[in-house]
Structures are given as C-alpha cells and as structure tokens.
Tab-separated table of C-alpha atoms in Angstrom:
chain	number	residue	atom	x	y	z
P	1	UNK	CA	0.000	0.000	0.000
P	2	UNK	CA	1.052	3.599	-0.508
P	3	UNK	CA	2.721	5.388	2.405
P	4	UNK	CA	3.579	8.894	3.641
P	5	UNK	CA	7.282	9.801	3.843
P	6	UNK	CA	7.784	12.406	6.585
P	7	UNK	CA	10.998	14.465	6.535
P	8	UNK	CA	11.809	16.704	9.534
P	9	UNK	CA	15.145	17.283	11.264
P	10	UNK	CA	13.410	17.365	14.688
P	11	UNK	CA	13.177	13.653	15.445
P	12	UNK	CA	10.481	13.934	18.126
P	13	UNK	CA	8.194	15.963	15.837
P	14	UNK	CA	8.799	13.636	12.887
P	15	UNK	CA	7.929	10.565	14.962
P	16	UNK	CA	4.834	12.273	16.414
P	17	UNK	CA	3.513	12.949	12.894
P	18	UNK	CA	4.265	9.357	11.835
P	19	UNK	CA	2.507	7.944	14.901
P	20	UNK	CA	-0.580	10.051	14.253
P	21	UNK	CA	-0.699	8.832	10.650
P	22	UNK	CA	-0.192	5.207	11.704
P	23	UNK	CA	-2.947	5.652	14.278
P	24	UNK	CA	-5.276	6.408	11.359
P	25	UNK	CA	-4.237	3.227	9.567
P	26	UNK	CA	-1.875	5.069	7.179
P	27	UNK	CA	1.590	3.661	6.423
P	28	UNK	CA	4.233	6.210	7.426
P	29	UNK	CA	8.036	6.299	7.532
P	30	UNK	CA	10.088	9.154	8.967
P	31	UNK	CA	13.620	10.419	8.406
P	32	UNK	CA	15.647	13.284	9.832
P	33	UNK	CA	18.221	14.163	7.158
P	34	UNK	CA	18.440	14.822	3.435
P	35	UNK	CA	20.628	11.791	2.600
P	36	UNK	CA	18.060	9.344	4.019
P	37	UNK	CA	15.227	11.324	2.434
P	38	UNK	CA	16.807	10.979	-1.028
P	39	UNK	CA	17.261	7.238	-0.511
P	40	UNK	CA	13.608	6.830	0.503
P	41	UNK	CA	12.466	8.841	-2.526
P	42	UNK	CA	14.611	6.733	-4.864
P	43	UNK	CA	12.943	3.583	-3.491
P	44	UNK	CA	9.437	5.021	-3.171
P	45	UNK	CA	6.290	4.056	-5.025
P	46	UNK	CA	5.038	6.754	-7.348
P	47	UNK	CA	1.820	6.766	-5.310
P	48	UNK	CA	3.611	7.582	-2.032
P	49	UNK	CA	3.094	11.056	-0.552
P	50	UNK	CA	5.831	13.404	0.729
P	51	UNK	CA	5.379	15.546	3.857
P	52	UNK	CA	8.562	17.622	4.185
P	53	UNK	CA	9.662	20.398	6.545
P	54	UNK	CA	10.840	23.621	4.895
P	55	UNK	CA	13.712	24.375	7.274
P	56	UNK	CA	16.105	21.426	7.652
P	57	UNK	CA	19.245	21.878	9.752
P	58	UNK	CA	21.166	19.469	7.567
P	59	UNK	CA	24.860	19.315	6.667
P	60	UNK	CA	23.900	19.441	2.977
P	61	UNK	CA	22.477	22.923	3.435
P	62	UNK	CA	19.285	21.806	1.651
P	63	UNK	CA	15.792	22.978	2.543
P	64	UNK	CA	12.490	21.227	1.876
P	65	UNK	CA	12.156	23.304	-1.275
P	66	UNK	CA	15.558	22.019	-2.454
P	67	UNK	CA	14.333	18.428	-1.986
P	68	UNK	CA	11.260	19.200	-4.103
P	69	UNK	CA	13.394	20.861	-6.785
P	70	UNK	CA	15.757	17.833	-6.848
P	71	UNK	CA	12.811	15.423	-7.077
P	72	UNK	CA	11.370	17.167	-10.113
P	73	UNK	CA	14.784	17.296	-11.842
P	74	UNK	CA	15.238	13.546	-11.242
P	75	UNK	CA	11.777	12.749	-12.577
P	76	UNK	CA	10.119	11.905	-9.231
P	77	UNK	CA	6.558	13.244	-9.193
P	78	UNK	CA	5.126	12.020	-5.901
P	79	UNK	CA	2.534	14.290	-4.287
P	80	UNK	CA	4.406	16.793	-2.104
P	81	UNK	CA	3.303	18.776	0.960
P	82	UNK	CA	5.688	21.333	2.481
P	83	UNK	CA	5.208	22.008	6.191
P	84	UNK	CA	6.809	24.789	8.212
P	85	UNK	CA	6.683	26.838	11.358
P	86	UNK	CA	8.360	29.768	9.581
P	87	UNK	CA	6.233	30.442	6.539
P	88	UNK	CA	6.434	33.415	4.192
P	89	UNK	CA	4.398	34.278	1.096
P	90	UNK	CA	7.576	33.978	-1.006
P	91	UNK	CA	8.194	30.420	0.217
P	92	UNK	CA	4.586	29.509	-0.474
P	93	UNK	CA	4.547	30.815	-4.051
P	94	UNK	CA	7.885	29.159	-4.941
P	95	UNK	CA	6.751	25.813	-3.531
P	96	UNK	CA	3.490	25.835	-5.476
P	97	UNK	CA	5.279	26.870	-8.671
P	98	UNK	CA	7.534	23.810	-8.315
P	99	UNK	CA	4.467	21.584	-8.219
P	100	UNK	CA	3.791	21.038	-4.509
P	101	UNK	CA	0.248	20.027	-3.613
P	102	UNK	CA	0.096	22.443	-0.705
P	103	UNK	CA	2.066	24.546	1.752
P	104	UNK	CA	1.038	23.825	5.374
P	105	UNK	CA	1.975	25.889	8.447
P	106	UNK	CA	2.562	23.415	11.286
P	107	UNK	CA	0.056	25.161	13.546
P	108	UNK	CA	-2.650	24.323	10.968
P	109	UNK	CA	-1.892	20.587	10.918
P	110	UNK	CA	-5.070	19.775	12.840
P	111	UNK	CA	-7.632	16.998	12.625
P	112	UNK	CA	-9.051	18.419	9.408
P	113	UNK	CA	-5.600	18.299	7.770
P	114	UNK	CA	-5.009	14.672	8.807
P	115	UNK	CA	-8.500	13.723	7.583
P	116	UNK	CA	-7.542	15.258	4.232
P	117	UNK	CA	-4.346	13.171	4.160
P	118	UNK	CA	-6.415	10.056	4.965
P	119	UNK	CA	-8.734	10.751	2.016
P	120	UNK	CA	-5.725	11.303	-0.274
P	121	UNK	CA	-4.083	8.047	0.839
P	122	UNK	CA	-7.313	6.096	0.301
P	123	UNK	CA	-7.394	7.419	-3.262
P	124	UNK	CA	-3.669	6.694	-3.800
P	125	UNK	CA	-4.240	3.114	-2.654
P	126	UNK	CA	-7.121	2.722	-5.112
P	127	UNK	CA	-4.845	3.969	-7.905
P	128	UNK	CA	-2.060	1.596	-6.828
P	129	UNK	CA	-4.542	-1.283	-6.730
P	130	UNK	CA	-5.411	-0.721	-10.395
P	131	UNK	CA	-1.774	-0.319	-11.450
P	132	UNK	CA	-0.569	-3.470	-9.664
P	133	UNK	CA	-3.399	-5.765	-10.701
P	134	UNK	CA	-1.553	-7.118	-13.765
P	135	UNK	CA	1.359	-8.372	-11.630
P	136	UNK	CA	-0.627	-11.340	-10.450
P	137	UNK	CA	-2.023	-12.578	-13.763
P	138	UNK	CA	0.245	-15.547	-13.219
P	139	UNK	CA	0.661	-18.628	-15.383
P	140	UNK	CA	1.235	-21.641	-13.127
P	141	UNK	CA	-1.583	-24.164	-12.813
P	142	UNK	CA	-1.631	-23.755	-9.025
P	143	UNK	CA	-2.087	-20.009	-9.239
P	144	UNK	CA	-4.673	-20.225	-11.996
P	145	UNK	CA	-6.738	-22.383	-9.608
P	146	UNK	CA	-6.393	-19.663	-6.956
P	147	UNK	CA	-7.388	-16.994	-9.442
P	148	UNK	CA	-10.465	-18.975	-10.529
P	149	UNK	CA	-11.516	-19.316	-6.881
P	150	UNK	CA	-11.131	-15.551	-6.368
P	151	UNK	CA	-13.263	-14.888	-9.427
P	152	UNK	CA	-15.963	-17.303	-8.235
P	153	UNK	CA	-16.046	-15.776	-4.750
P	154	UNK	CA	-16.228	-12.248	-6.197
P	155	UNK	CA	-19.481	-13.196	-7.902
P	156	UNK	CA	-21.071	-14.494	-4.676
P	157	UNK	CA	-20.169	-11.713	-2.226
P	158	UNK	CA	-19.430	-14.168	0.598
P	159	UNK	CA	-16.952	-13.251	3.318
P	160	UNK	CA	-13.540	-14.515	2.290
P	161	UNK	CA	-10.164	-14.996	3.988
P	162	UNK	CA	-7.093	-15.190	1.718
P	163	UNK	CA	-4.259	-17.031	3.458
P	164	UNK	CA	-0.608	-17.506	2.606
P	165	UNK	CA	2.951	-16.577	3.496
P	166	UNK	CA	4.081	-12.974	3.550
P	167	UNK	CA	4.942	-11.653	0.112
P	168	UNK	CA	2.792	-14.098	-1.870
P	169	UNK	CA	0.347	-11.463	-3.126
P	170	UNK	CA	-2.574	-11.879	-0.729
P	171	UNK	CA	-3.271	-8.157	-0.650
P	172	UNK	CA	-3.311	-7.847	-4.429
P	173	UNK	CA	-5.674	-10.790	-4.717
P	174	UNK	CA	-7.990	-9.139	-2.194
P	175	UNK	CA	-7.888	-5.966	-4.264
P	176	UNK	CA	-8.529	-7.993	-7.414
P	177	UNK	CA	-11.576	-9.574	-5.796
P	178	UNK	CA	-12.945	-6.167	-4.794
P	179	UNK	CA	-12.398	-4.815	-8.298
P	180	UNK	CA	-14.125	-7.819	-9.892
P	181	UNK	CA	-17.119	-7.587	-7.559
P	182	UNK	CA	-18.618	-4.685	-9.485
P	183	UNK	CA	-18.955	-2.408	-6.436
P	184	UNK	CA	-19.591	1.099	-7.720
P	185	UNK	CA	-16.464	3.268	-7.560
P	186	UNK	CA	-14.415	0.413	-6.021
P	187	UNK	CA	-15.732	1.587	-2.633
P	188	UNK	CA	-13.857	-0.004	0.264
P	189	UNK	CA	-12.294	0.774	3.624
P	190	UNK	CA	-8.858	-0.687	4.318
P	191	UNK	CA	-7.799	-1.639	7.854
P	192	UNK	CA	-4.186	-2.661	8.567
P	193	UNK	CA	-4.752	-4.860	11.606
P	194	UNK	CA	-1.043	-4.757	12.561
P	195	UNK	CA	-1.490	-1.053	13.442
P	196	UNK	CA	-4.510	-1.530	15.710
P	197	UNK	CA	-2.530	-2.516	18.811
P	198	UNK	CA	-0.731	0.876	18.665
P	199	UNK	CA	-3.890	2.894	18.052
P	200	UNK	CA	-5.194	5.070	20.910
P	201	UNK	CA	-8.777	5.681	19.767
P	202	UNK	CA	-9.850	2.397	18.190
P	203	UNK	CA	-13.596	2.850	18.730
P	204	UNK	CA	-13.485	6.284	17.126
P	205	UNK	CA	-11.460	4.848	14.218
P	206	UNK	CA	-14.119	2.228	13.473
P	207	UNK	CA	-17.340	3.969	14.532
P	208	UNK	CA	-16.624	7.690	14.052
P	209	UNK	CA	-18.152	10.322	16.349
P	210	UNK	CA	-20.862	12.961	16.548
P	211	UNK	CA	-20.085	16.642	16.975
P	212	UNK	CA	-19.691	17.355	20.693
P	213	UNK	CA	-19.093	13.703	21.640
P	214	UNK	CA	-15.960	14.884	23.474
P	215	UNK	CA	-14.092	18.152	23.959
P	216	UNK	CA	-12.109	18.059	20.698
P	217	UNK	CA	-15.034	16.791	18.558
P	218	UNK	CA	-15.794	20.139	16.923
P	219	UNK	CA	-17.264	18.439	13.857
P	220	UNK	CA	-18.735	14.998	13.101
P	221	UNK	CA	-16.421	12.298	11.763
P	222	UNK	CA	-17.106	9.115	9.794
P	223	UNK	CA	-15.366	5.950	10.902
P	224	UNK	CA	-14.071	3.058	8.857
P	225	UNK	CA	-17.427	1.250	8.976
P	226	UNK	CA	-19.319	4.093	7.353
P	227	UNK	CA	-16.688	4.323	4.615
P	228	UNK	CA	-17.188	0.602	3.922
P	229	UNK	CA	-20.977	0.949	3.582
P	230	UNK	CA	-22.234	-0.404	0.233
P	231	UNK	CA	-18.719	-1.659	-0.496
P	232	UNK	CA	-16.010	-3.727	1.198
P	233	UNK	CA	-14.356	-3.853	4.594
P	234	UNK	CA	-10.799	-5.044	3.855
P	235	UNK	CA	-9.058	-6.459	6.954
P	236	UNK	CA	-5.381	-6.870	6.085
P	237	UNK	CA	-3.429	-9.242	8.365
P	238	UNK	CA	-6.591	-10.105	10.297
P	239	UNK	CA	-4.641	-12.702	12.313
P	240	UNK	CA	-2.835	-9.734	13.922
P	241	UNK	CA	-6.050	-8.058	15.166
P	242	UNK	CA	-6.118	-7.907	19.013
P	243	UNK	CA	-8.825	-10.124	20.522
P	244	UNK	CA	-10.548	-7.275	22.386
P	245	UNK	CA	-11.083	-5.500	19.055
P	246	UNK	CA	-12.353	-8.740	17.507
P	247	UNK	CA	-14.918	-8.914	20.315
P	248	UNK	CA	-15.919	-5.292	19.739
P	249	UNK	CA	-16.669	-5.978	16.068
P	250	UNK	CA	-18.647	-9.216	16.393
P	251	UNK	CA	-22.045	-7.513	16.794
P	252	UNK	CA	-21.325	-5.157	13.895
P	253	UNK	CA	-20.341	-8.022	11.600
P	254	UNK	CA	-23.242	-10.253	12.665
P	255	UNK	CA	-26.033	-7.674	12.662
P	256	UNK	CA	-24.613	-4.945	10.371
P	257	UNK	CA	-25.367	-2.152	12.823
P	258	UNK	CA	-23.430	0.256	15.037
P	259	UNK	CA	-23.636	3.618	16.792
P	260	UNK	CA	-21.302	6.567	16.359
P	261	UNK	CA	-19.636	7.728	19.572
P	262	UNK	CA	-21.941	10.293	21.162
P	263	UNK	CA	-25.019	9.138	19.243
P	264	UNK	CA	-28.025	7.096	20.412
P	265	UNK	CA	-29.123	6.357	16.850
P	266	UNK	CA	-28.351	2.946	15.392
P	267	UNK	CA	-26.936	2.982	11.883
P	268	UNK	CA	-27.468	0.041	9.571
P	269	UNK	CA	-24.784	-0.760	7.026
P	270	UNK	CA	-24.216	-3.254	4.219
P	271	UNK	CA	-20.768	-4.375	3.190
P	272	UNK	CA	-18.815	-7.431	2.141
P	273	UNK	CA	-15.725	-8.510	4.077
P	274	UNK	CA	-12.432	-9.714	2.636
P	275	UNK	CA	-9.442	-10.465	4.881
P	276	UNK	CA	-5.852	-11.628	4.523
P	277	UNK	CA	-3.963	-13.786	7.014
P	278	UNK	CA	-0.674	-15.662	7.361
P	279	UNK	CA	-2.514	-18.616	8.891
P	280	UNK	CA	-5.900	-20.188	8.242
P	281	UNK	CA	-8.740	-18.961	10.497
P	282	UNK	CA	-9.068	-22.478	11.972
P	283	UNK	CA	-5.362	-22.451	12.909
P	284	UNK	CA	-5.765	-18.968	14.391
P	285	UNK	CA	-8.634	-20.188	16.586
P	286	UNK	CA	-6.743	-23.333	17.609
P	287	UNK	CA	-3.661	-21.311	18.586
P	288	UNK	CA	-5.734	-18.876	20.639
P	289	UNK	CA	-5.144	-15.711	18.610
P	290	UNK	CA	-8.654	-15.503	17.139
P	291	UNK	CA	-12.076	-15.744	18.744
P	292	UNK	CA	-14.234	-18.538	17.311
P	293	UNK	CA	-17.225	-16.174	16.969
P	294	UNK	CA	-15.081	-13.636	15.120
P	295	UNK	CA	-13.824	-16.327	12.749
P	296	UNK	CA	-17.420	-17.266	11.974
P	297	UNK	CA	-18.176	-13.607	11.185
P	298	UNK	CA	-15.340	-13.102	8.688
P	299	UNK	CA	-14.855	-16.532	7.107
P	300	UNK	CA	-17.465	-18.075	4.856
P	301	UNK	CA	-14.772	-19.163	2.419
P	302	UNK	CA	-10.973	-19.481	2.297
P	303	UNK	CA	-8.400	-19.330	-0.503
P	304	UNK	CA	-4.821	-20.470	0.190
P	305	UNK	CA	-2.144	-18.767	-1.912
P	306	UNK	CA	0.881	-21.029	-2.593
P	307	UNK	CA	4.401	-19.660	-2.002
P	308	UNK	CA	6.532	-18.831	-5.022
P	309	UNK	CA	8.784	-21.880	-4.474
P	310	UNK	CA	5.707	-24.040	-5.247
P	311	UNK	CA	4.888	-22.170	-8.476
P	312	UNK	CA	8.200	-22.195	-10.341
P	313	UNK	CA	6.450	-21.488	-13.648
P	314	UNK	CA	5.632	-17.998	-12.347
P	315	UNK	CA	9.211	-16.899	-11.615
P	316	UNK	CA	10.393	-15.830	-15.078
P	317	UNK	CA	7.096	-14.237	-16.223
P	318	UNK	CA	7.050	-12.209	-12.998
P	319	UNK	CA	10.746	-11.333	-13.335
P	320	UNK	CA	10.176	-10.131	-16.910
P	321	UNK	CA	7.170	-8.099	-15.769
P	322	UNK	CA	9.258	-6.377	-13.096
P	323	UNK	CA	12.042	-5.633	-15.604
P	324	UNK	CA	9.423	-3.988	-17.842
P	325	UNK	CA	8.122	-2.022	-14.875
P	326	UNK	CA	11.434	-0.799	-13.434
P	327	UNK	CA	13.844	-0.595	-16.408
P	328	UNK	CA	13.319	2.361	-18.763
P	329	UNK	CA	15.753	0.692	-21.211
P	330	UNK	CA	13.654	-2.533	-21.270
P	331	UNK	CA	16.781	-4.744	-21.182
P	332	UNK	CA	16.576	-8.535	-21.130
P	333	UNK	CA	17.696	-11.023	-18.488
P	334	UNK	CA	20.689	-13.126	-19.535
P	335	UNK	CA	20.384	-16.912	-19.760
P	336	UNK	CA	22.531	-17.288	-16.624
P	337	UNK	CA	20.413	-14.756	-14.715
P	338	UNK	CA	17.234	-16.597	-15.669
P	339	UNK	CA	18.726	-19.872	-14.457
P	340	UNK	CA	19.766	-18.254	-11.170
P	341	UNK	CA	16.257	-16.896	-10.601
P	342	UNK	CA	14.649	-20.286	-11.294
P	343	UNK	CA	16.978	-22.199	-8.964
P	344	UNK	CA	16.503	-19.908	-5.946
P	345	UNK	CA	13.786	-20.850	-3.413
P	346	UNK	CA	12.465	-17.285	-2.703
P	347	UNK	CA	11.725	-17.454	1.042
P	348	UNK	CA	10.118	-13.983	0.899
P	349	UNK	CA	8.156	-14.847	-2.227
P	350	UNK	CA	7.077	-12.350	-4.902
P	351	UNK	CA	8.082	-9.341	-2.817
P	352	UNK	CA	11.686	-10.625	-2.670
P	353	UNK	CA	11.696	-11.291	-6.424
P	354	UNK	CA	10.458	-7.775	-7.131
P	355	UNK	CA	13.173	-6.276	-4.892
P	356	UNK	CA	15.867	-8.433	-6.541
P	357	UNK	CA	14.874	-7.243	-10.018
P	358	UNK	CA	14.584	-3.610	-8.922
P	359	UNK	CA	18.108	-3.791	-7.428
P	360	UNK	CA	19.513	-5.575	-10.499
P	361	UNK	CA	18.127	-2.872	-12.798
P	362	UNK	CA	19.751	-0.164	-10.652
P	363	UNK	CA	23.131	-1.972	-10.636
P	364	UNK	CA	23.189	-2.853	-14.325
P	365	UNK	CA	25.144	-0.616	-16.701
P	366	UNK	CA	25.377	-3.226	-19.466
P	367	UNK	CA	23.150	-4.150	-22.392
P	368	UNK	CA	21.556	-7.061	-20.523
P	369	UNK	CA	20.938	-7.927	-16.872
P	370	UNK	CA	23.389	-10.633	-15.862
P	371	UNK	CA	23.907	-12.945	-12.931
P	372	UNK	CA	26.377	-10.501	-11.378
P	373	UNK	CA	23.665	-7.855	-11.067
P	374	UNK	CA	21.405	-10.100	-8.994
P	375	UNK	CA	21.778	-9.696	-5.275
P	376	UNK	CA	20.264	-12.966	-4.065
P	377	UNK	CA	21.838	-15.365	-1.586
P	378	UNK	CA	21.785	-19.132	-1.987
P	379	UNK	CA	22.567	-19.553	1.696
P	380	UNK	CA	20.010	-21.314	3.831
P	381	UNK	CA	18.802	-18.114	5.535
P	382	UNK	CA	15.341	-19.410	6.359
P	383	UNK	CA	16.110	-22.997	7.278
P	384	UNK	CA	15.197	-24.319	3.806
P	385	UNK	CA	17.710	-26.044	1.580
P	386	UNK	CA	16.573	-26.542	-2.009
P	387	UNK	CA	15.680	-30.176	-1.227
P	388	UNK	CA	13.761	-29.140	1.890
P	389	UNK	CA	11.917	-26.471	-0.094
P	390	UNK	CA	10.910	-29.094	-2.681
P	391	UNK	CA	9.749	-31.494	0.040
P	392	UNK	CA	7.734	-28.688	1.640
P	393	UNK	CA	6.159	-27.897	-1.755
P	394	UNK	CA	5.084	-31.521	-2.320
P	395	UNK	CA	3.610	-31.871	1.173
P	396	UNK	CA	1.652	-28.613	0.750
P	397	UNK	CA	0.346	-29.666	-2.694
P	398	UNK	CA	-0.728	-33.068	-1.355
P	399	UNK	CA	-2.524	-31.391	1.541
P	400	UNK	CA	-4.387	-29.011	-0.797
P	401	UNK	CA	-5.453	-31.969	-2.961
P	402	UNK	CA	-6.570	-34.343	-0.220
P	403	UNK	CA	-3.479	-36.572	-0.722
P	404	UNK	CA	-4.490	-37.178	-4.335
P	405	UNK	CA	-1.064	-37.696	-5.920
P	406	UNK	CA	-2.246	-37.274	-9.511
P	407	UNK	CA	-3.819	-33.859	-8.836
P	408	UNK	CA	-0.844	-32.753	-6.710
P	409	UNK	CA	1.585	-33.783	-9.478
P	410	UNK	CA	-0.434	-31.855	-12.080
P	411	UNK	CA	-0.451	-28.763	-9.860
P	412	UNK	CA	3.339	-28.939	-9.426
P	413	UNK	CA	3.980	-29.655	-13.113
P	414	UNK	CA	5.379	-33.148	-12.408
P	415	UNK	CA	4.524	-36.533	-13.875
P	416	UNK	CA	2.745	-39.055	-11.635
P	417	UNK	CA	5.891	-41.211	-11.654
P	418	UNK	CA	8.068	-38.248	-10.553
P	419	UNK	CA	5.890	-37.375	-7.576
P	420	UNK	CA	5.862	-41.028	-6.449
P	421	UNK	CA	9.676	-41.090	-6.637
P	422	UNK	CA	9.987	-37.864	-4.654
P	423	UNK	CA	7.497	-39.032	-2.007
P	424	UNK	CA	9.731	-42.067	-1.530
P	425	UNK	CA	12.968	-40.043	-1.700
P	426	UNK	CA	11.853	-37.551	0.979
P	427	UNK	CA	10.042	-40.204	3.077
P	428	UNK	CA	6.792	-38.232	2.988
P	429	UNK	CA	4.115	-39.986	5.063
P	430	UNK	CA	0.690	-39.274	3.637
P	431	UNK	CA	-1.070	-40.037	6.923
P	432	UNK	CA	0.714	-37.016	8.463
P	433	UNK	CA	-0.945	-34.666	5.980
C-alpha cells in the first residue's frame, strides 16, 4: 500500500507525525536528514506522498524546497506537501510553482488536515490497486486455480479470507476480488490490523463520532465502517487483530449495525468482508489468537495462496514483468540470470523477487541484466535447503489436494511417476498430511 514519507530534522516531531498517521491506519516512515530522504524517494512508489519540513538543519544545506526541486529534476513526481513553522508568502509561491500540492503551516496541521491526508491516501491506494493488478495474472496451474476461486467468490459476495505466506500477493488478490465484484467506484475501507494494537482511539477509528461527543469533537467524523458501507471492509493481516477489538466488532459483523460515539441512533450498514492472514482462520482459533465467533463472522470461504517456491512457472514471467516495470531501457535477463532466478527458493516470495529485479536494474550498466547484477543469496537463511523447499512444496500440494497424488503432481507440473519417486525419496508420510 502507498505510504507517507515524513521528513523533519526534529526527530520527536517527525515521529509524532508518523505515529498520528499510523494511528489512522496510514503507512508512514520518517527520516531526519536529506541523505536518508533521497534514498527513501529513490525507493518510493510513485503513489507515495511526501510531507517535508521547509527548514532542515542538515549538513547538505538543503531545505524542503531544495528536496522538491531535486525530485522534479530527477523525474520523481510524488505528491508533495511542504510544512513549516516559519512560513512566508515567497516560500509559499515558490513551492506551489515547483508543483507542490500544498504549503502547510505546522500550527494548521489539525484533525481536518489529517483527515484530508487520509482521504488522499485512500485514493492513492485505489490507484495503486489498479496499477498493480496485472502483476498477479500468473501462469502456473496452481495459481490459476487460486485466481479462478477468487473470481468465483467475487461473484457471490461471501466473506472470504485469503491465506498464505508474507509476500505471496494476498493483498493484491484481495484488491482484485474487490475490483471484480462490481462495487460502484471500487468503494472499500482498508484496515491494517497490525497497526490496531498501537492505536489510541480504536472505537473512534471504526465507529466515528458525533459533533460534541468529546471536547475536541468540533465536527462529526465518519469511521471506517461508514466508509465501507455499500462496499467492502478489507481487513489486512486479520490474524494480527487484538482479541478485544475482535470482540468489539462481532455484533457489527453479525447484525450490520453500530452507533457513532456520542449518538443514540443505530446505523445500519451493508458491506462485504475480505481479509488476509498468514494462517488459516481455523489455525488462528486453535492457537488462541482468534475468537471462534469472530472467525465465523469473517470466514465463509478461504483461498490459500501457494508460495513462489511451489509455483516455479511464475518466476520468469514475474521477473520479466518487473524488468518492464522498473527498467526504462527494457533490457533482457541473460540466460545465466534466468537460471539463477529459477533455482533460488524465494523465502520472501514475490516481494523478494520484485526487490531483486529492482536492485539488479539499478546496478546494471550493461546491455543485458546478468547474474552478477542479482543480489540474491543461496545460503540457507530461512532454514530451507533446495531439497527441503521441494519437500515442503510436495507436502503442501498433497494437503491441498486431499493426498491425491495425480492432482498434486499436475499442480506442481510433475509426472505421476516423478511425484511417487519424490514421495519415496523424501520419506513423505501421507497419513501425516
């Protein structure tokens, strides 16, 4: 998802802004000097948003305006807000002429300003969803089965949990499902459940408040639930949602009703729910991290996304896609580089592959991208040797196919004879699956 990059040389202020943004469910990263800021910009998504202080006491001598000027010269066109406690009309005019979205005095960065940033980030995420959708039109048989399931579930509107390892593309599949559902305007509210444990005003975040509900409530505010009405509630990393918040949401999810803080009027809402998780909801309940009633509210269907090491046919098409995306020169991967990519077991899945290609493109000054430009390690950093990764892949495929060896072999692109040989070689006991 898109994020806000906050640049301010006063560390405490920078972190306070980041924490407020994170408390609203917005991804935020802070830095305190120009060197780090330039690095973050060079590695940023084009849908990220910059929030930069004008006056930076930095050894480079640069100001926030200098960062904006450098960005435009380098071809970086992320949305840019300049904030300052020392504003002048001259600064303001120059900043806007360079293409900044707005010039914000720090004493005006109130609730209304942060609500505006929230609306902007929701729109940036919708844009990013559309741009990234093509990444996961993958070609392996296993993934095509996943994609068919997503398409079928999109037509029914049932509440779905998409499970899989980090980096496999769960979020993009959730976004694909929402886009295919035909909801007008792709209306949805995104909740990053990993941020909820750090959030101070969780009830207000979900339910919103009426004017006068508390001292600082000078105007009414819509919560996440109202923004999801007639669309989707997207719970990312739902296995990381604290159990007290799960309990708070059960009545809403069961009966589709809630009250704003400070209001006695019940509001009725209609939305579909799609969630992502590293573990299946049943495993989450069994391990004690999810309430059984909450699981029943969010999970009417489940789709398991296989890791990249189990869908080898996807590696080169994805690698070529990323080269197209990140390399203005549209260079090709050498034969040796392709072989290296196919032989690696990708413990961090598609995200790691994307990073490897992005880095290779940056390091390559030749006519083609070679093995020397790839920065991947064959060391057993995650406890998987290549043989162990293959064994893990076979066990997972057998489990998904009810121990049917013919279907598992077809999914993995093996012959029936090959899978029998490997089951024997790795001493895989079917009764353990």
